[in-house]
Structures are given as structure tokens and as C-alpha cells.
Amino acid sequence: MAVTASELRRNVYQLLDEVLTTGAPLEIERGGQTLYIIPGHFGSKVDRLESHPGAFAGDPEDFVHLDWSGEWEPES
């Protein structure tokens, strides 16, 4: 997210809380330059993983023994 210095001044606490909550850096544009406010601790990569409810949840070994021979057609 990018904001101006004036916008930062008006909403400083709300914007800082958003950086802490989301972990996303805040860009401040001032005098043609860009400054960043970033959280001091990003947490682990595992903590930032998003849920994928439609994904397969099971034993990876189940994929090893799948028989696709009935659906496979050789290229002509």
C-alpha cells in the first residue's frame, strides 16, 4: 500500500496497525522518494501460509500407486 506523508500523518495509528496485522510493508511517498515501514518480525513462512480448502489432504504415498494407464493415450 502506498500513501502520502499527509495521509500517514492523518491515519498513523490505523496504518501502523495494518502493517502489524498484515505484515505487508507500507510505502510512503515524499518528495519523489519512497520510504517503507515494515514490521520488525515477519513470523515464519508456515505462519503466513494461506488455506486451500479444495486441495488434496492425504498421504502422498497414495499418489505413487495411482494407475493412470486407462486414461493415458500415446501421442501420434
PDB file of N, CA and C in Angstrom:
ATOM      1  N   MET A   1       0.846  -1.158   0.000  1.00  0.00           N
ATOM      2  CA  MET A   1       0.000   0.000   0.000  1.00  0.00           C
ATOM      3  C   MET A   1       0.899   1.231   0.000  1.00  0.00           C
ATOM      4  N   ALA A   2       0.543   2.215  -0.787  1.00  0.00           N
ATOM      5  CA  ALA A   2       1.317   3.452  -0.858  1.00  0.00           C
ATOM      6  C   ALA A   2       0.447   4.621  -0.398  1.00  0.00           C
ATOM      7  N   VAL A   3       1.014   5.464   0.448  1.00  0.00           N
ATOM      8  CA  VAL A   3       0.308   6.646   0.946  1.00  0.00           C
ATOM      9  C   VAL A   3       1.253   7.843   0.875  1.00  0.00           C
ATOM     10  N   THR A   4       0.666   9.024   0.957  1.00  0.00           N
ATOM     11  CA  THR A   4       1.480  10.245   1.034  1.00  0.00           C
ATOM     12  C   THR A   4       1.822  10.501   2.501  1.00  0.00           C
ATOM     13  N   ALA A   5       2.767  11.399   2.725  1.00  0.00           N
ATOM     14  CA  ALA A   5       3.152  11.735   4.098  1.00  0.00           C
ATOM     15  C   ALA A   5       1.980  12.377   4.840  1.00  0.00           C
ATOM     16  N   SER A   6       1.166  13.176   4.148  1.00  0.00           N
ATOM     17  CA  SER A   6      -0.004  13.804   4.772  1.00  0.00           C
ATOM     18  C   SER A   6      -1.020  12.748   5.197  1.00  0.00           C
ATOM     19  N   GLU A   7      -1.233  11.746   4.350  1.00  0.00           N
ATOM     20  CA  GLU A   7      -2.158  10.669   4.682  1.00  0.00           C
ATOM     21  C   GLU A   7      -1.635   9.862   5.866  1.00  0.00           C
ATOM     22  N   LEU A   8      -0.331   9.647   5.912  1.00  0.00           N
ATOM     23  CA  LEU A   8       0.279   8.957   7.047  1.00  0.00           C
ATOM     24  C   LEU A   8       0.039   9.743   8.326  1.00  0.00           C
ATOM     25  N   ARG A   9       0.205  11.054   8.274  1.00  0.00           N
ATOM     26  CA  ARG A   9       0.018  11.895   9.449  1.00  0.00           C
ATOM     27  C   ARG A   9      -1.425  11.805   9.964  1.00  0.00           C
ATOM     28  N   ARG A  10      -2.399  11.798   9.039  1.00  0.00           N
ATOM     29  CA  ARG A  10      -3.804  11.736   9.438  1.00  0.00           C
ATOM     30  C   ARG A  10      -4.183  10.384  10.049  1.00  0.00           C
ATOM     31  N   ASN A  11      -3.606   9.286   9.536  1.00  0.00           N
ATOM     32  CA  ASN A  11      -4.028   7.932   9.926  1.00  0.00           C
ATOM     33  C   ASN A  11      -2.883   7.088  10.462  1.00  0.00           C
ATOM     34  N   VAL A  12      -1.935   7.687  11.147  1.00  0.00           N
ATOM     35  CA  VAL A  12      -0.707   6.984  11.507  1.00  0.00           C
ATOM     36  C   VAL A  12      -0.981   5.707  12.303  1.00  0.00           C
ATOM     37  N   TYR A  13      -1.848   5.763  13.303  1.00  0.00           N
ATOM     38  CA  TYR A  13      -2.060   4.577  14.144  1.00  0.00           C
ATOM     39  C   TYR A  13      -2.796   3.479  13.387  1.00  0.00           C
ATOM     40  N   GLN A  14      -3.772   3.850  12.594  1.00  0.00           N
ATOM     41  CA  GLN A  14      -4.503   2.866  11.787  1.00  0.00           C
ATOM     42  C   GLN A  14      -3.565   2.200  10.783  1.00  0.00           C
ATOM     43  N   LEU A  15      -2.718   2.974  10.109  1.00  0.00           N
ATOM     44  CA  LEU A  15      -1.797   2.423   9.117  1.00  0.00           C
ATOM     45  C   LEU A  15      -0.730   1.542   9.773  1.00  0.00           C
ATOM     46  N   LEU A  16      -0.222   1.948  10.930  1.00  0.00           N
ATOM     47  CA  LEU A  16       0.764   1.129  11.637  1.00  0.00           C
ATOM     48  C   LEU A  16       0.148  -0.191  12.098  1.00  0.00           C
ATOM     49  N   ASP A  17      -1.087  -0.148  12.589  1.00  0.00           N
ATOM     50  CA  ASP A  17      -1.769  -1.381  12.990  1.00  0.00           C
ATOM     51  C   ASP A  17      -1.964  -2.310  11.803  1.00  0.00           C
ATOM     52  N   GLU A  18      -2.244  -1.746  10.630  1.00  0.00           N
ATOM     53  CA  GLU A  18      -2.428  -2.553   9.427  1.00  0.00           C
ATOM     54  C   GLU A  18      -1.126  -3.253   9.033  1.00  0.00           C
ATOM     55  N   VAL A  19      -0.005  -2.548   9.145  1.00  0.00           N
ATOM     56  CA  VAL A  19       1.296  -3.158   8.853  1.00  0.00           C
ATOM     57  C   VAL A  19       1.554  -4.314   9.809  1.00  0.00           C
ATOM     58  N   LEU A  20       1.252  -4.110  11.081  1.00  0.00           N
ATOM     59  CA  LEU A  20       1.475  -5.170  12.069  1.00  0.00           C
ATOM     60  C   LEU A  20       0.542  -6.356  11.845  1.00  0.00           C
ATOM     61  N   THR A  21      -0.693  -6.087  11.448  1.00  0.00           N
ATOM     62  CA  THR A  21      -1.668  -7.154  11.247  1.00  0.00           C
ATOM     63  C   THR A  21      -1.387  -7.968  10.001  1.00  0.00           C
ATOM     64  N   THR A  22      -1.129  -7.286   8.878  1.00  0.00           N
ATOM     65  CA  THR A  22      -0.964  -7.977   7.600  1.00  0.00           C
ATOM     66  C   THR A  22       0.474  -8.395   7.332  1.00  0.00           C
ATOM     67  N   GLY A  23       1.434  -7.685   7.906  1.00  0.00           N
ATOM     68  CA  GLY A  23       2.837  -7.959   7.611  1.00  0.00           C
ATOM     69  C   GLY A  23       3.294  -7.326   6.305  1.00  0.00           C
ATOM     70  N   ALA A  24       2.372  -6.655   5.612  1.00  0.00           N
ATOM     71  CA  ALA A  24       2.709  -6.013   4.334  1.00  0.00           C
ATOM     72  C   ALA A  24       3.369  -4.663   4.600  1.00  0.00           C
ATOM     73  N   PRO A  25       4.441  -4.333   3.867  1.00  0.00           N
ATOM     74  CA  PRO A  25       5.093  -3.044   4.078  1.00  0.00           C
ATOM     75  C   PRO A  25       4.211  -1.886   3.634  1.00  0.00           C
ATOM     76  N   LEU A  26       4.394  -0.749   4.262  1.00  0.00           N
ATOM     77  CA  LEU A  26       3.686   0.477   3.919  1.00  0.00           C
ATOM     78  C   LEU A  26       4.660   1.388   3.191  1.00  0.00           C
ATOM     79  N   GLU A  27       4.280   1.847   2.005  1.00  0.00           N
ATOM     80  CA  GLU A  27       5.116   2.760   1.223  1.00  0.00           C
ATOM     81  C   GLU A  27       4.636   4.180   1.465  1.00  0.00           C
ATOM     82  N   ILE A  28       5.574   5.068   1.775  1.00  0.00           N
ATOM     83  CA  ILE A  28       5.260   6.478   1.961  1.00  0.00           C
ATOM     84  C   ILE A  28       5.999   7.257   0.889  1.00  0.00           C
ATOM     85  N   GLU A  29       5.250   8.004   0.099  1.00  0.00           N
ATOM     86  CA  GLU A  29       5.853   8.808  -0.963  1.00  0.00           C
ATOM     87  C   GLU A  29       6.045  10.227  -0.446  1.00  0.00           C
ATOM     88  N   ARG A  30       7.272  10.706  -0.535  1.00  0.00           N
ATOM     89  CA  ARG A  30       7.591  12.062  -0.044  1.00  0.00           C
ATOM     90  C   ARG A  30       8.695  12.656  -0.887  1.00  0.00           C
ATOM     91  N   GLY A  31       8.422  13.763  -1.525  1.00  0.00           N
ATOM     92  CA  GLY A  31       9.429  14.467  -2.315  1.00  0.00           C
ATOM     93  C   GLY A  31      10.022  13.635  -3.431  1.00  0.00           C
ATOM     94  N   GLY A  32       9.206  12.814  -4.083  1.00  0.00           N
ATOM     95  CA  GLY A  32       9.701  11.986  -5.177  1.00  0.00           C
ATOM     96  C   GLY A  32      10.474  10.754  -4.732  1.00  0.00           C
ATOM     97  N   GLN A  33      10.548  10.535  -3.451  1.00  0.00           N
ATOM     98  CA  GLN A  33      11.245   9.374  -2.886  1.00  0.00           C
ATOM     99  C   GLN A  33      10.209   8.454  -2.233  1.00  0.00           C
ATOM    100  N   THR A  34      10.583   7.208  -2.042  1.00  0.00           N
ATOM    101  CA  THR A  34       9.709   6.245  -1.376  1.00  0.00           C
ATOM    102  C   THR A  34      10.379   5.732  -0.111  1.00  0.00           C
ATOM    103  N   LEU A  35       9.649   5.805   0.972  1.00  0.00           N
ATOM    104  CA  LEU A  35      10.090   5.269   2.259  1.00  0.00           C
ATOM    105  C   LEU A  35       9.219   4.066   2.588  1.00  0.00           C
ATOM    106  N   TYR A  36       9.728   3.149   3.395  1.00  0.00           N
ATOM    107  CA  TYR A  36       8.983   1.948   3.751  1.00  0.00           C
ATOM    108  C   TYR A  36       8.907   1.797   5.252  1.00  0.00           C
ATOM    109  N   ILE A  37       7.745   1.401   5.730  1.00  0.00           N
ATOM    110  CA  ILE A  37       7.580   0.965   7.115  1.00  0.00           C
ATOM    111  C   ILE A  37       7.274  -0.519   7.033  1.00  0.00           C
ATOM    112  N   ILE A  38       8.108  -1.314   7.684  1.00  0.00           N
ATOM    113  CA  ILE A  38       7.940  -2.767   7.639  1.00  0.00           C
ATOM    114  C   ILE A  38       7.896  -3.302   9.071  1.00  0.00           C
ATOM    115  N   PRO A  39       7.219  -4.425   9.268  1.00  0.00           N
ATOM    116  CA  PRO A  39       7.199  -4.991  10.621  1.00  0.00           C
ATOM    117  C   PRO A  39       8.585  -5.521  10.991  1.00  0.00           C
ATOM    118  N   GLY A  40       8.924  -5.464  12.257  1.00  0.00           N
ATOM    119  CA  GLY A  40      10.226  -5.928  12.724  1.00  0.00           C
ATOM    120  C   GLY A  40      10.350  -7.441  12.708  1.00  0.00           C
ATOM    121  N   HIS A  41       9.244  -8.136  12.853  1.00  0.00           N
ATOM    122  CA  HIS A  41       9.256  -9.596  12.870  1.00  0.00           C
ATOM    123  C   HIS A  41       8.226 -10.086  11.875  1.00  0.00           C
ATOM    124  N   PHE A  42       8.656 -10.854  10.898  1.00  0.00           N
ATOM    125  CA  PHE A  42       7.762 -11.311   9.842  1.00  0.00           C
ATOM    126  C   PHE A  42       7.084 -12.632  10.180  1.00  0.00           C
ATOM    127  N   GLY A  43       7.509 -13.318  11.202  1.00  0.00           N
ATOM    128  CA  GLY A  43       6.961 -14.637  11.501  1.00  0.00           C
ATOM    129  C   GLY A  43       7.544 -15.664  10.547  1.00  0.00           C
ATOM    130  N   SER A  44       7.175 -16.888  10.763  1.00  0.00           N
ATOM    131  CA  SER A  44       7.721 -17.948   9.915  1.00  0.00           C
ATOM    132  C   SER A  44       6.913 -18.058   8.624  1.00  0.00           C
ATOM    133  N   LYS A  45       7.473 -18.700   7.628  1.00  0.00           N
ATOM    134  CA  LYS A  45       6.760 -18.919   6.375  1.00  0.00           C
ATOM    135  C   LYS A  45       5.514 -19.762   6.600  1.00  0.00           C
ATOM    136  N   VAL A  46       5.586 -20.687   7.517  1.00  0.00           N
ATOM    137  CA  VAL A  46       4.440 -21.547   7.819  1.00  0.00           C
ATOM    138  C   VAL A  46       3.289 -20.720   8.379  1.00  0.00           C
ATOM    139  N   ASP A  47       3.591 -19.727   9.204  1.00  0.00           N
ATOM    140  CA  ASP A  47       2.546 -18.873   9.765  1.00  0.00           C
ATOM    141  C   ASP A  47       1.833 -18.065   8.688  1.00  0.00           C
ATOM    142  N   ARG A  48       2.511 -17.768   7.577  1.00  0.00           N
ATOM    143  CA  ARG A  48       1.935 -16.942   6.517  1.00  0.00           C
ATOM    144  C   ARG A  48       1.258 -17.759   5.408  1.00  0.00           C
ATOM    145  N   LEU A  49       1.232 -19.080   5.539  1.00  0.00           N
ATOM    146  CA  LEU A  49       0.587 -19.907   4.521  1.00  0.00           C
ATOM    147  C   LEU A  49      -0.911 -19.657   4.502  1.00  0.00           C
ATOM    148  N   GLU A  50      -1.483 -19.617   3.305  1.00  0.00           N
ATOM    149  CA  GLU A  50      -2.924 -19.441   3.154  1.00  0.00           C
ATOM    150  C   GLU A  50      -3.591 -20.806   3.041  1.00  0.00           C
ATOM    151  N   SER A  51      -4.818 -20.881   3.505  1.00  0.00           N
ATOM    152  CA  SER A  51      -5.573 -22.125   3.442  1.00  0.00           C
ATOM    153  C   SER A  51      -6.071 -22.371   2.021  1.00  0.00           C
ATOM    154  N   HIS A  52      -6.023 -23.618   1.588  1.00  0.00           N
ATOM    155  CA  HIS A  52      -6.542 -24.038   0.284  1.00  0.00           C
ATOM    156  C   HIS A  52      -7.492 -25.215   0.522  1.00  0.00           C
ATOM    157  N   PRO A  53      -8.763 -24.905   0.820  1.00  0.00           N
ATOM    158  CA  PRO A  53      -9.683 -25.964   1.220  1.00  0.00           C
ATOM    159  C   PRO A  53      -9.938 -27.029   0.153  1.00  0.00           C
ATOM    160  N   GLY A  54      -9.783 -26.722  -1.129  1.00  0.00           N
ATOM    161  CA  GLY A  54     -10.025 -27.698  -2.175  1.00  0.00           C
ATOM    162  C   GLY A  54      -8.833 -28.589  -2.465  1.00  0.00           C
ATOM    163  N   ALA A  55      -7.730 -28.361  -1.802  1.00  0.00           N
ATOM    164  CA  ALA A  55      -6.515 -29.132  -2.058  1.00  0.00           C
ATOM    165  C   ALA A  55      -6.629 -30.532  -1.463  1.00  0.00           C
ATOM    166  N   PHE A  56      -5.871 -31.457  -2.030  1.00  0.00           N
ATOM    167  CA  PHE A  56      -5.866 -32.833  -1.542  1.00  0.00           C
ATOM    168  C   PHE A  56      -5.182 -32.889  -0.188  1.00  0.00           C
ATOM    169  N   ALA A  57      -5.838 -33.496   0.747  1.00  0.00           N
ATOM    170  CA  ALA A  57      -5.236 -33.699   2.058  1.00  0.00           C
ATOM    171  C   ALA A  57      -5.191 -35.202   2.308  1.00  0.00           C
ATOM    172  N   GLY A  58      -4.032 -35.753   2.282  1.00  0.00           N
ATOM    173  CA  GLY A  58      -3.910 -37.184   2.492  1.00  0.00           C
ATOM    174  C   GLY A  58      -2.464 -37.606   2.482  1.00  0.00           C
ATOM    175  N   ASP A  59      -2.264 -38.864   2.275  1.00  0.00           N
ATOM    176  CA  ASP A  59      -0.932 -39.445   2.278  1.00  0.00           C
ATOM    177  C   ASP A  59      -0.323 -39.331   0.882  1.00  0.00           C
ATOM    178  N   PRO A  60       0.832 -38.687   0.715  1.00  0.00           N
ATOM    179  CA  PRO A  60       1.462 -38.568  -0.597  1.00  0.00           C
ATOM    180  C   PRO A  60       1.753 -39.925  -1.239  1.00  0.00           C
ATOM    181  N   GLU A  61       1.922 -40.944  -0.438  1.00  0.00           N
ATOM    182  CA  GLU A  61       2.178 -42.282  -0.983  1.00  0.00           C
ATOM    183  C   GLU A  61       0.994 -42.790  -1.807  1.00  0.00           C
ATOM    184  N   ASP A  62      -0.209 -42.256  -1.544  1.00  0.00           N
ATOM    185  CA  ASP A  62      -1.384 -42.655  -2.325  1.00  0.00           C
ATOM    186  C   ASP A  62      -1.217 -42.279  -3.800  1.00  0.00           C
ATOM    187  N   PHE A  63      -0.504 -41.202  -4.082  1.00  0.00           N
ATOM    188  CA  PHE A  63      -0.286 -40.773  -5.463  1.00  0.00           C
ATOM    189  C   PHE A  63       0.719 -41.669  -6.185  1.00  0.00           C
ATOM    190  N   VAL A  64       1.619 -42.232  -5.468  1.00  0.00           N
ATOM    191  CA  VAL A  64       2.670 -43.047  -6.061  1.00  0.00           C
ATOM    192  C   VAL A  64       2.089 -44.270  -6.756  1.00  0.00           C
ATOM    193  N   HIS A  65       1.037 -44.803  -6.207  1.00  0.00           N
ATOM    194  CA  HIS A  65       0.493 -46.061  -6.713  1.00  0.00           C
ATOM    195  C   HIS A  65      -0.785 -45.888  -7.538  1.00  0.00           C
ATOM    196  N   LEU A  66      -1.078 -44.677  -8.007  1.00  0.00           N
ATOM    197  CA  LEU A  66      -2.249 -44.474  -8.862  1.00  0.00           C
ATOM    198  C   LEU A  66      -2.006 -45.106 -10.233  1.00  0.00           C
ATOM    199  N   ASP A  67      -3.034 -45.705 -10.785  1.00  0.00           N
ATOM    200  CA  ASP A  67      -2.921 -46.323 -12.110  1.00  0.00           C
ATOM    201  C   ASP A  67      -3.628 -45.439 -13.128  1.00  0.00           C
ATOM    202  N   TRP A  68      -2.844 -44.747 -13.955  1.00  0.00           N
ATOM    203  CA  TRP A  68      -3.375 -43.857 -14.989  1.00  0.00           C
ATOM    204  C   TRP A  68      -3.366 -44.523 -16.358  1.00  0.00           C
ATOM    205  N   SER A  69      -3.027 -45.777 -16.442  1.00  0.00           N
ATOM    206  CA  SER A  69      -2.883 -46.431 -17.748  1.00  0.00           C
ATOM    207  C   SER A  69      -4.193 -46.450 -18.537  1.00  0.00           C
ATOM    208  N   GLY A  70      -5.330 -46.455 -17.876  1.00  0.00           N
ATOM    209  CA  GLY A  70      -6.607 -46.456 -18.577  1.00  0.00           C
ATOM    210  C   GLY A  70      -6.950 -45.111 -19.193  1.00  0.00           C
ATOM    211  N   GLU A  71      -6.332 -44.031 -18.725  1.00  0.00           N
ATOM    212  CA  GLU A  71      -6.628 -42.692 -19.240  1.00  0.00           C
ATOM    213  C   GLU A  71      -5.527 -42.158 -20.151  1.00  0.00           C
ATOM    214  N   TRP A  72      -4.392 -42.805 -20.207  1.00  0.00           N
ATOM    215  CA  TRP A  72      -3.271 -42.321 -20.986  1.00  0.00           C
ATOM    216  C   TRP A  72      -3.392 -42.768 -22.432  1.00  0.00           C
ATOM    217  N   GLU A  73      -3.161 -41.822 -23.334  1.00  0.00           N
ATOM    218  CA  GLU A  73      -3.145 -42.135 -24.763  1.00  0.00           C
ATOM    219  C   GLU A  73      -1.806 -41.669 -25.328  1.00  0.00           C
ATOM    220  N   PRO A  74      -1.116 -42.529 -26.056  1.00  0.00           N
ATOM    221  CA  PRO A  74       0.171 -42.116 -26.614  1.00  0.00           C
ATOM    222  C   PRO A  74      -0.025 -41.041 -27.690  1.00  0.00           C
ATOM    223  N   GLU A  75       0.967 -40.153 -27.796  1.00  0.00           N
ATOM    224  CA  GLU A  75       0.921 -39.121 -28.832  1.00  0.00           C
ATOM    225  C   GLU A  75       1.086 -39.756 -30.197  1.00  0.00           C
ATOM    226  N   SER A  76       0.385 -39.195 -31.192  1.00  0.00           N
ATOM    227  CA  SER A  76       0.521 -39.762 -32.546  1.00  0.00           C
ATOM    228  C   SER A  76       1.587 -39.054 -33.337  1.00  0.00           C
TER     229      SER A  76
END
